[in-house]
Short mmCIF file of C-alpha atoms and ligand atoms in Angstrom, two decimals:
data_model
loop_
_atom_site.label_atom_id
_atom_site.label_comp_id
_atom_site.label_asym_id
_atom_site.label_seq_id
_atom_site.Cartn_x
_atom_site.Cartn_y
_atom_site.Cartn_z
CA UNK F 1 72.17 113.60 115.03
CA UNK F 2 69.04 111.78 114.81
CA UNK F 3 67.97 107.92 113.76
CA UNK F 4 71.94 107.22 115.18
CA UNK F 5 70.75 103.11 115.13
CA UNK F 6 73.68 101.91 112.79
CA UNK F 7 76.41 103.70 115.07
CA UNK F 8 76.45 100.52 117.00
CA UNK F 9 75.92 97.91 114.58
CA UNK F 10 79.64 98.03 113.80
CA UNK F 11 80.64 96.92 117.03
CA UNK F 12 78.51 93.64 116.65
CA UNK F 13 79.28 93.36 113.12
CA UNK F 14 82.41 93.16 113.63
CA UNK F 15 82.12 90.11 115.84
CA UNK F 16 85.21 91.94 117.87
CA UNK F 17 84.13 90.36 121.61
CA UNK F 18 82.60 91.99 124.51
CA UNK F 19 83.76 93.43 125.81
CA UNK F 20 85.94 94.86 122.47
CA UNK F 21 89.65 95.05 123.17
CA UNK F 22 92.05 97.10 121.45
CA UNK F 23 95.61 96.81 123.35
CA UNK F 24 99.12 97.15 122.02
CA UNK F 25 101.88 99.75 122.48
CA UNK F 26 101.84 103.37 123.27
CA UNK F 27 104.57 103.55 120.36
CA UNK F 28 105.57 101.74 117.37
CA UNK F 29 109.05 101.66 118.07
CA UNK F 30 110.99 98.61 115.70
CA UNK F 31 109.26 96.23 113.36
CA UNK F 32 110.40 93.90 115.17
CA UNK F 33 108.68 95.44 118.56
CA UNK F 34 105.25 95.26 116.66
CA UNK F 35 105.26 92.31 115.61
CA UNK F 36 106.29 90.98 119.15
CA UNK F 37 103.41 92.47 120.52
CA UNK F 38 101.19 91.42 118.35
CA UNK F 39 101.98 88.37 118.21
CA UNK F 40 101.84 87.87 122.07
CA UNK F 41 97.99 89.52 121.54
CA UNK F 42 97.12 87.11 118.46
CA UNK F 43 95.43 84.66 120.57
CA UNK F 44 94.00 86.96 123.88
CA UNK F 45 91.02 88.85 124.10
CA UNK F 46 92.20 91.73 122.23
CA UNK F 47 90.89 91.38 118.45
CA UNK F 48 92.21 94.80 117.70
CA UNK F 49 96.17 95.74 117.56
CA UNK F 50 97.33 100.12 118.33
CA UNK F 51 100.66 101.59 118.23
CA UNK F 52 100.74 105.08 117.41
CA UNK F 53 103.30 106.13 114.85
CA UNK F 54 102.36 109.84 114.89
CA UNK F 55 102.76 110.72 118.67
CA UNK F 56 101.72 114.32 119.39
CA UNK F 57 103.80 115.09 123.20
CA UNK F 58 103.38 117.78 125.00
CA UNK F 59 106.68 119.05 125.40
CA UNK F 60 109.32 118.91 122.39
CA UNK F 61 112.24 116.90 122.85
CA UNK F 62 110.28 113.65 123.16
CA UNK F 63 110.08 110.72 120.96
CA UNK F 64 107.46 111.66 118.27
CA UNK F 65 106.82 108.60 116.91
CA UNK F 66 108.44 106.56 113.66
CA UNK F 67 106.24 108.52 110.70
CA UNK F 68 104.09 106.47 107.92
CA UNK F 69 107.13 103.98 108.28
CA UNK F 70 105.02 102.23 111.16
CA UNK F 71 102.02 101.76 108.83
CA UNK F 72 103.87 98.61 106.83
CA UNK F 73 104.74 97.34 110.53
CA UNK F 74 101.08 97.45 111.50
CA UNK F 75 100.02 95.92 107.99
CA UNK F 76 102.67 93.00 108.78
CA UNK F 77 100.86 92.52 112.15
CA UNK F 78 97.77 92.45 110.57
CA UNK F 79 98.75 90.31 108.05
CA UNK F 80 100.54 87.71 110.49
CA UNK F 81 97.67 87.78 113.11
CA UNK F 82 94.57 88.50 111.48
CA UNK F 83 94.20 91.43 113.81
CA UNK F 84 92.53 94.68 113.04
CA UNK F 85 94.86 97.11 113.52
CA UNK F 86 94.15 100.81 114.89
CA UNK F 87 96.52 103.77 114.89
CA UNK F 88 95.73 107.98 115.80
CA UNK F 89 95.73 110.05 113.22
CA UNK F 90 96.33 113.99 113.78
CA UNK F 91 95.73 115.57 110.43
CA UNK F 92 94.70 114.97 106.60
CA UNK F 93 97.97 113.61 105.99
CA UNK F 94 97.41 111.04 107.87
CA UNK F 95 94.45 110.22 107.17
CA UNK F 96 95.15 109.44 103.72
CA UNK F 97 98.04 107.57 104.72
CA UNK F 98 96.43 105.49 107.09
CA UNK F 99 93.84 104.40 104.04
CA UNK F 100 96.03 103.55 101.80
CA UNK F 101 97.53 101.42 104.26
CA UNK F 102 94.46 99.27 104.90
CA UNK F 103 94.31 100.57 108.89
CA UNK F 104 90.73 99.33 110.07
CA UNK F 105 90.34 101.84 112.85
CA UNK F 106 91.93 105.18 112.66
CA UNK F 107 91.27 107.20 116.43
CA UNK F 108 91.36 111.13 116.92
CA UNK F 109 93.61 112.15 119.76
CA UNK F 110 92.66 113.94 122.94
CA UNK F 111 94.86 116.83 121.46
CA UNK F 112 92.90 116.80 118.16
CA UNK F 113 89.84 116.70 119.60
CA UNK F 114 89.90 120.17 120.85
CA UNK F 115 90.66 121.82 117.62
CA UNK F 116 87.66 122.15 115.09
CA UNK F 117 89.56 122.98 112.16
CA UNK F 118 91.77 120.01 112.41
CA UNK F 119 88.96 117.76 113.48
CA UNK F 120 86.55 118.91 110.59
CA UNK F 121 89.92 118.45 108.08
CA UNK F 122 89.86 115.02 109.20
CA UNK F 123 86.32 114.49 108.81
CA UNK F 124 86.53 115.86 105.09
CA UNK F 125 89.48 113.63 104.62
CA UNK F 126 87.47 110.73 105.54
CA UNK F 127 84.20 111.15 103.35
CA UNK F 128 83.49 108.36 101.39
CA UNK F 129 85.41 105.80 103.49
CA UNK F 130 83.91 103.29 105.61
CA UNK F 131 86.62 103.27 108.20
CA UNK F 132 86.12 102.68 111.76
CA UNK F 133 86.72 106.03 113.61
CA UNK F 134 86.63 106.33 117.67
CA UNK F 135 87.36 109.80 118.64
CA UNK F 136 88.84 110.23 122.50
CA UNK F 137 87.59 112.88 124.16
CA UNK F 138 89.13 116.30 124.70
CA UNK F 139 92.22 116.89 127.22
CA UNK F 140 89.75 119.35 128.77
CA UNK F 141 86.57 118.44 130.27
CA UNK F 142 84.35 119.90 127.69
CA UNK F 143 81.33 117.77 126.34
CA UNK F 144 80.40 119.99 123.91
CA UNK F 145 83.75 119.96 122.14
CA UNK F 146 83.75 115.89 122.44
CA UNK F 147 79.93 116.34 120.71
CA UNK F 148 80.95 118.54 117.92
CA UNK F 149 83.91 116.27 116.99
CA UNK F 150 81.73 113.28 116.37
CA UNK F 151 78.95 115.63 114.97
CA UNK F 152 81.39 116.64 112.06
CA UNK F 153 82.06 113.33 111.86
CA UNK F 154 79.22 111.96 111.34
CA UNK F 155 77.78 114.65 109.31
CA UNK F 156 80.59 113.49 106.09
CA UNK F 157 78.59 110.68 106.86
CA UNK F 158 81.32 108.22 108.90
CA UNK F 159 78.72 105.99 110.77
CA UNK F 160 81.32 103.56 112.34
CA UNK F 161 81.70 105.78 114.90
CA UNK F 162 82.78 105.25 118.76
CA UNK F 163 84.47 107.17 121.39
CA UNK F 164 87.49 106.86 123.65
CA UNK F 165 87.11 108.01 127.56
CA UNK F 166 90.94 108.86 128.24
CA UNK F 167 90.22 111.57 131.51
CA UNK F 168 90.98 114.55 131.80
CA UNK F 169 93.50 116.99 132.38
CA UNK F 170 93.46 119.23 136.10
CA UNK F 171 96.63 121.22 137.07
CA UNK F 172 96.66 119.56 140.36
CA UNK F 173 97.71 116.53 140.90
CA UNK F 174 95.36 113.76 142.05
CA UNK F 175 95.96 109.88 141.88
CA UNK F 176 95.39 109.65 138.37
CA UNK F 177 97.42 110.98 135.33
CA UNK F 178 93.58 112.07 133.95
CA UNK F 179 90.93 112.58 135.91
CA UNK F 180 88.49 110.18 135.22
CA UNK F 181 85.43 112.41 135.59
CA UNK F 182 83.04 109.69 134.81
CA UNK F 183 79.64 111.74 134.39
CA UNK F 184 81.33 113.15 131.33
CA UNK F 185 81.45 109.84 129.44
CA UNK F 186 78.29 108.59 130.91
CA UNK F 187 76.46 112.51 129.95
CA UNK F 188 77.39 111.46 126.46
CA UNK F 189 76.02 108.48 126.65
CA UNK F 190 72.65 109.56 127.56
CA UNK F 191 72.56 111.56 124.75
CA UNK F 192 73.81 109.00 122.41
CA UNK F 193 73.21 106.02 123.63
CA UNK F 194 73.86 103.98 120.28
CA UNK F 195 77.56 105.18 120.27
CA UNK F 196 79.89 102.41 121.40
CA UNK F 197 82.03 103.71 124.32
CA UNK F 198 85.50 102.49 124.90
CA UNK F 199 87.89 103.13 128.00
CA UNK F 200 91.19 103.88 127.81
CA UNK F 201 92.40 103.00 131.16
CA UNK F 202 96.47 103.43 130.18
CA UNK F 203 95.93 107.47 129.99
CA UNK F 204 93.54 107.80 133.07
CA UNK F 205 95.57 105.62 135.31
CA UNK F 206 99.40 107.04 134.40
CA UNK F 207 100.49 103.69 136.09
CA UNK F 208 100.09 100.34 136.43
CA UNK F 209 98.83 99.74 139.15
CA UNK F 210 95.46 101.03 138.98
CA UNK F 211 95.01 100.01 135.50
CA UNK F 212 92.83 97.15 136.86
CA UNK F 213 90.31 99.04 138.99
CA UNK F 214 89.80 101.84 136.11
CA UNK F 215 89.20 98.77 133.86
CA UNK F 216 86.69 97.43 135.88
CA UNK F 217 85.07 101.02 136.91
CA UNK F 218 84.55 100.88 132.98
CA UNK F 219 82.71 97.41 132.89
CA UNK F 220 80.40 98.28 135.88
CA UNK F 221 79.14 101.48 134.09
CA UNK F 222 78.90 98.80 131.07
CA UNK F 223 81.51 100.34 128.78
CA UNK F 224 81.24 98.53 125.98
CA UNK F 225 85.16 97.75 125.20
CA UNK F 226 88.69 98.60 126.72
CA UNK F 227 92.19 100.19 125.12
CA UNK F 228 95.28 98.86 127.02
CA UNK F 229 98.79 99.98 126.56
CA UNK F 230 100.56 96.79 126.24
CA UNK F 231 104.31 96.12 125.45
CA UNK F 232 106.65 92.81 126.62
CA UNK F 233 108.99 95.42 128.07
CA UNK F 234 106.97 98.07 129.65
CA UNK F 235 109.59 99.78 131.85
CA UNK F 236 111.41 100.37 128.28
CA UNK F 237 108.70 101.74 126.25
CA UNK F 238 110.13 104.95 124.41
CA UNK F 239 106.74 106.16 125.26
CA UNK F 240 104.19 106.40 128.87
CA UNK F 241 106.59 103.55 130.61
CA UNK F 242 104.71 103.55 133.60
CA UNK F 243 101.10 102.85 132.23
CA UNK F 244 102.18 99.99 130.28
CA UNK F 245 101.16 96.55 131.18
CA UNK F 246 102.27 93.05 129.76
CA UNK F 247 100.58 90.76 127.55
CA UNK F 248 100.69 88.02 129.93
CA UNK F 249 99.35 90.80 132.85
CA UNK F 250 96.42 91.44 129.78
CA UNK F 251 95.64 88.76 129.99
CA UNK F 252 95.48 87.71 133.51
CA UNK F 253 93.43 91.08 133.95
CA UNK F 254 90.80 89.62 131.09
CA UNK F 255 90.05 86.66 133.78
CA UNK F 256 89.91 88.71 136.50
CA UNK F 257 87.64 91.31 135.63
CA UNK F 258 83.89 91.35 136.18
CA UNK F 259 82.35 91.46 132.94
CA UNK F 260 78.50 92.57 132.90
CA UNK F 261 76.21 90.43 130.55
CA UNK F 262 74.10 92.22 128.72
CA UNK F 263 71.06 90.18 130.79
CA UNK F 264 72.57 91.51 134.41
C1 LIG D 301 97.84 107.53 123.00
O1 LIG D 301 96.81 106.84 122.83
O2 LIG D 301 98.97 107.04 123.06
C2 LIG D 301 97.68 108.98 123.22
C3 LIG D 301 98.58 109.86 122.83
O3 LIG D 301 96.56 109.27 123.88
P1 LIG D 301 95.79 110.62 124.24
O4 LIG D 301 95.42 111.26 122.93
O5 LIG D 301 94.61 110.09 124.98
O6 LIG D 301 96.69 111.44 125.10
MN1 LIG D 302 100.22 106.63 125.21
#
């Protein structure tokens, strides 16, 4: 990857805020639950709506997310709001779905990432679009599998690229759901310093109630945007309950947190 200028131009294009933020619910659940949401976003700092609709869980048994139905939901919010909206996709399926559906930004899972096929299915799947593509990194803590993801990526020639720090996975237990690791994020940085670099503080944290300081972690290494789980009823989310955090708690978080300018 070489002359990687325009990787970051989308991110100002866009005119999306700095820092950009993408918050809405882990799941679409209802129609009516999306629109909720968004609406309650419409006029915060987040200028891009997620819900996943495909939701790849670790064990079976869980909710796996409302299928392509969720795509008119999302195309209602965006309609209503004006927000972009952003969704994960897992697969070529999807993919195409998601297009046809107008989605602005589609993301690559932590549980894609670690699979080339799939992730080099997706990047065929995507050649020729000018979609807005973040790819989060791998459950494990492997750079070069986070690398080659965007590298297929961007060789089918997808230049709105970004990535998504969501931790990492350990067996033990420590006092985050994903180990931060924050050299990772930053390594990748320093080798491709044009690619926007987002935090996903819901998945690192596991829980409320350090969503703040990863947030702000993010901002100090000058991160340049922030993906919240957000849903009006948190404790009743059909998906990661305890990482979810309010609108209203978005927002009072957006006032509270130190954001670098670029001239600091
Ligand atoms: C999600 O964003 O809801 C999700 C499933 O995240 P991750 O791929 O980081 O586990
Ligand atoms: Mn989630």
């Amino acid at each position: 990857m070489e002359n990687t200028k325009e990787l970051r131009t989308w991110l100002d294009a866009f005119g999306l805020g700095h820092p950009l933020v993408i918050a809405g619910p882990c799941s679409a659940e209802t129609e009516e639950q999306v629109l909720r949401i968004a609406h309650e976003l419409k006029d915060t700092d987040a200028t891009v709506l997620r819900a996943g609709i495909w939701k790849p869980r670790t064990r079976p048994g869980n909710f796996e997310g409302v299928g392509a139905l969720g795509l008119k939901w999302l195309q209602k919010a965006k309609q209503e709001t004006g927000m972009l909206i952003a969704t994960e996709v897992a697969n070529k399926d999807h993919v195409k779905l998601a297009i046809e559906h107008d989605v602005d930004i589609l993301w690559i899972g932590a549980r894609t990432t670690v699979s080339p096929f799939i992730v080099q299915e997706i990047a065929d799947a995507l050649e020729g679009t000018d979609k807005i593509v973040l790819v989060k990194n791998p459950v494990n803590p492997d750079l070069p599998l986070w690398l080659g993801a965007i590298e297929r990526l961007y060789a089918k020639n997808i230049k709105k690229l970004g990535v998504i720090h969501r931790g990492f996975s350990t067996y033990e237990k420590t006092r985050y759901r994903n180990n931060p690791e924050w050299q990772i994020p930053i390594e990748l940085q320093n080798r491709f310093p044009d690619l926007p670099l987002i935090c996903d503080p819901s998945h690192i944290a596991g829980r409320r109630d350090i969503i703040f300081d990863v947030c702000q972690t993010a901002l100090d290494l000058n991160f340049d945007g922030l993906m919240v789980e957000t849903h009006y009823d948190p404790d009743n989310a059909w998906s990661d309950a305890a990482q979810q955090i309010t609108p209203k708690s978005l927002i009072q978080m957006m006032i509270d947190l130190k954001v670098r300018k670029a001239t600091d």
